[in-house]
Coordinates of C-alpha atoms in Angstrom, one line a residue:
Chain A
X16 CA 119.5 87.7 101.3
X17 CA 117.3 90.1 99.4
X18 CA 116.8 93.5 100.8
X19 CA 114.4 96.1 99.6
X20 CA 114.5 99.8 100.1
X21 CA 111.7 102.2 99.0
X22 CA 112.1 105.9 98.3
X23 CA 110.3 108.8 96.7
X24 CA 107.5 109.3 99.0
X25 CA 106.5 112.6 100.3
X26 CA 103.7 115.2 100.4
X27 CA 102.1 116.0 97.1
X28 CA 99.1 118.1 96.0
X29 CA 96.0 116.4 94.6
X30 CA 96.2 115.9 90.9
X31 CA 100.0 116.0 90.9
X32 CA 102.4 113.0 90.2
X33 CA 105.0 111.1 92.1
X34 CA 107.4 108.3 91.3
X35 CA 108.4 105.7 93.9
X36 CA 111.5 103.6 93.6
X37 CA 112.4 100.3 95.3
X38 CA 116.1 99.3 95.2
X39 CA 116.7 95.6 95.6
X40 CA 120.0 94.1 96.8
X41 CA 120.8 90.4 96.1
X42 CA 121.2 88.4 92.9
X43 CA 117.6 87.3 92.2
X44 CA 115.8 90.5 91.4
X45 CA 115.8 89.8 87.5
X46 CA 114.0 86.5 88.2
X47 CA 111.4 87.7 90.7
X48 CA 107.9 89.0 90.2
X49 CA 107.5 92.2 92.2
X50 CA 104.5 93.9 93.7
X51 CA 103.5 97.3 95.2
X52 CA 101.2 97.1 98.2
X53 CA 99.9 100.1 100.1
X54 CA 98.3 100.7 103.5
X55 CA 96.2 103.8 104.2
X56 CA 96.4 105.2 107.7
X57 CA 94.7 102.9 110.2
X58 CA 93.6 100.5 107.4
X59 CA 94.5 97.1 106.0
X60 CA 96.8 96.1 103.2
X61 CA 95.7 96.8 99.7
X62 CA 97.4 95.3 96.7
X63 CA 98.3 97.9 94.1
X64 CA 100.3 96.3 91.2
X65 CA 102.5 93.5 90.0
X66 CA 105.1 93.1 87.3
X67 CA 106.6 90.0 85.9
X68 CA 110.2 89.2 86.3
X69 CA 111.0 90.4 82.8
X70 CA 108.5 93.2 82.7
X71 CA 106.4 91.5 80.0
X72 CA 103.2 91.5 82.1
X73 CA 101.7 94.1 84.4
X74 CA 98.5 94.1 86.4
X75 CA 96.8 96.7 88.5
X76 CA 94.1 97.1 91.2
X77 CA 91.0 98.7 89.8
X78 CA 91.5 101.6 92.2
X79 CA 94.7 102.7 90.4
X80 CA 94.3 101.3 86.9
X81 CA 94.9 104.1 84.3
X82 CA 96.7 106.4 86.8
X83 CA 99.5 104.2 88.1
X84 CA 102.3 102.5 86.1
X85 CA 104.6 99.9 87.5
X86 CA 108.0 99.4 85.8
X87 CA 111.4 97.8 86.5
X88 CA 115.0 98.2 85.4
X89 CA 116.7 94.8 86.0
X90 CA 120.1 96.3 85.1
X91 CA 119.7 98.6 88.1
X92 CA 117.8 96.1 90.4
X93 CA 115.1 98.6 90.7
X94 CA 111.3 98.6 90.8
X95 CA 109.3 101.8 90.1
X96 CA 105.7 103.0 90.6
X97 CA 104.7 106.1 88.7
X98 CA 101.6 107.6 90.3
X99 CA 99.6 110.2 88.3
X100 CA 96.4 112.2 89.0
X101 CA 96.8 111.6 92.9
X102 CA 93.9 112.0 95.1
X103 CA 93.5 112.0 98.9
X104 CA 92.5 108.3 98.7
X105 CA 96.0 107.5 97.6
X106 CA 97.5 108.6 100.9
X107 CA 99.3 105.6 102.3
X108 CA 102.5 103.8 103.1
X109 CA 103.7 102.1 99.9
X110 CA 105.6 98.9 100.3
X111 CA 107.4 97.0 97.6
X112 CA 107.5 93.2 98.0
X113 CA 109.1 90.2 96.2
X114 CA 106.9 87.4 95.0
X115 CA 108.0 83.8 95.7
X116 CA 106.7 82.3 92.5
X117 CA 109.5 80.4 90.8
X118 CA 108.2 81.3 87.4
X119 CA 108.4 85.1 88.2
X120 CA 104.8 85.8 87.4
X121 CA 103.7 87.3 90.8
X122 CA 101.1 84.7 91.7
X123 CA 102.3 83.5 95.0
X124 CA 103.3 84.7 98.5
X125 CA 105.2 87.8 99.2
X126 CA 108.2 86.9 101.3
X127 CA 110.5 90.0 101.3
X128 CA 109.0 93.5 102.0
X129 CA 110.6 96.8 102.1
X130 CA 110.2 99.2 105.1
X131 CA 107.7 101.4 103.1
X132 CA 107.6 105.0 101.9
X133 CA 104.9 107.3 103.0
X134 CA 102.9 109.2 100.4
X135 CA 100.5 112.0 101.6
X136 CA 98.2 113.6 99.1
X137 CA 97.0 117.0 100.5
X138 CA 96.7 120.6 99.5
Chain B
X30 CA 85.7 90.3 92.6
X31 CA 87.1 87.8 95.2
X32 CA 86.5 88.7 98.8
X33 CA 88.3 87.4 101.8
X34 CA 86.6 88.0 105.2
X35 CA 88.4 88.0 108.5
X36 CA 87.1 88.8 112.0
X37 CA 88.2 92.3 113.0
X38 CA 89.6 91.1 116.3
X39 CA 90.5 87.9 118.2
X40 CA 91.5 87.9 122.0
X41 CA 93.4 85.1 123.7
X42 CA 95.1 84.6 127.0
X43 CA 98.8 83.9 127.1
X44 CA 99.6 80.2 126.7
X45 CA 96.4 79.4 124.9
X46 CA 95.7 78.9 121.2
X47 CA 94.5 81.6 118.9
X48 CA 92.6 80.9 115.7
X49 CA 92.2 83.4 113.1
X50 CA 89.8 82.6 110.2
X51 CA 89.7 83.8 106.6
X52 CA 86.6 83.1 104.7
X53 CA 86.2 83.1 100.9
X54 CA 84.2 81.3 98.3
X55 CA 85.8 77.8 97.8
X56 CA 89.0 79.1 99.3
X57 CA 90.0 75.5 99.8
X58 CA 90.9 75.4 96.1
X59 CA 93.4 78.3 96.5
X60 CA 96.7 78.7 98.1
X61 CA 96.4 80.9 101.2
X62 CA 99.3 83.0 102.6
X63 CA 99.3 84.6 106.0
X64 CA 101.2 87.8 107.3
X65 CA 101.9 89.3 110.7
X66 CA 102.2 93.0 110.9
X67 CA 103.3 94.8 114.1
X68 CA 102.8 98.5 114.6
X69 CA 105.1 100.6 112.5
X70 CA 106.6 97.6 110.8
X71 CA 106.3 96.0 107.4
X72 CA 104.3 92.7 107.1
X73 CA 106.1 89.5 107.6
X74 CA 105.2 86.2 105.9
X75 CA 104.3 83.6 108.5
X76 CA 102.5 80.9 106.5
X77 CA 102.6 80.1 102.9
X78 CA 100.8 77.6 100.7
X79 CA 98.3 77.0 103.4
X80 CA 100.5 75.3 105.8
X81 CA 104.1 76.0 105.1
X82 CA 106.4 78.0 107.5
X83 CA 109.2 80.2 106.2
X84 CA 112.5 79.9 107.9
X85 CA 112.7 81.6 111.3
X86 CA 108.9 81.2 112.0
X87 CA 108.1 79.3 115.1
X88 CA 106.5 76.0 115.0
X89 CA 103.7 77.5 117.1
X90 CA 102.4 79.0 113.9
X91 CA 100.3 76.7 111.7
X92 CA 97.7 76.9 109.0
X93 CA 94.8 74.9 107.5
X94 CA 92.5 75.4 104.5
X95 CA 89.4 73.7 103.4
X96 CA 86.0 74.4 102.0
X97 CA 85.2 78.1 102.4
X98 CA 87.5 78.8 105.4
X99 CA 91.3 79.0 106.0
X100 CA 92.7 79.2 109.5
X101 CA 95.9 80.4 111.1
X102 CA 96.5 78.9 114.5
X103 CA 99.0 80.0 117.0
X104 CA 99.8 77.7 119.8
X105 CA 101.0 78.7 123.2
X106 CA 100.4 82.4 122.4
X107 CA 103.0 84.9 123.8
X108 CA 102.7 88.7 124.3
X109 CA 105.0 89.1 121.4
X110 CA 102.4 87.6 119.0
X111 CA 100.2 90.6 119.5
X112 CA 99.8 92.0 116.0
X113 CA 97.6 92.4 112.9
X114 CA 97.2 89.2 110.9
X115 CA 96.2 89.2 107.2
X116 CA 95.3 86.4 104.8
X117 CA 96.1 86.6 101.0
X118 CA 95.3 84.6 97.9
X119 CA 95.9 85.0 94.2
X120 CA 92.8 85.2 92.1
X121 CA 92.7 85.0 88.4
X122 CA 90.5 88.1 88.1
X123 CA 91.7 90.3 91.0
X124 CA 95.3 89.1 91.1
X125 CA 96.5 89.4 94.7
X126 CA 93.7 89.7 97.3
X127 CA 94.2 90.6 101.0
X128 CA 91.7 90.0 103.7
X129 CA 90.7 93.0 105.9
X130 CA 93.1 91.9 108.7
X131 CA 92.5 90.6 112.2
X132 CA 94.0 92.3 115.3
X133 CA 95.2 89.7 117.8
X134 CA 95.0 90.8 121.4
X135 CA 96.9 88.9 124.0
X136 CA 95.1 89.5 127.3

């Protein structure tokens, strides 16, 4: 059974950077599309980014495009989210999640979620 | 951009059926997935590909999708079903899209 654990959250000042990690256990990580999804306090789910199983394609929500970068290291079973130029609007719990697409392209349901890591952007 | 519209809240008495809708332009042509999220917890997939249940999800949960509306139905609602529910689709332009969420209250 795949298990996901996020880390790297914390309090950061506006304009600064932060890198989140998502460690995956289980043997399928290198075949799975992976997502980052966030949830601002008291708000709904917002999709942030997706990366294909082999890292060949990456897509972003308009709200983070040009500031956030999703990446992965399949040799370490780890997903990353580099977040630059952070603003108060980026304050949220960030979840990593596995996509069920059998082609690994991140176009289906998200069946495994981590517990989330909280990011607070505040001066 | 593709928009999914959900009612903010739905209320139902225990033992009754709850129906949560998700509206979108020609959503019937897309695959809809549904998530349950309880306070302080990560979302859980409860329905995928419109009607399929993942292992461990009770048969009380079912889904349908046609035209401009997808629906999550929960039969014989229990107190433990009280949660936020989100629909989600993949869109070629926006990639993954979530609805705004519906809070299910069990009276």
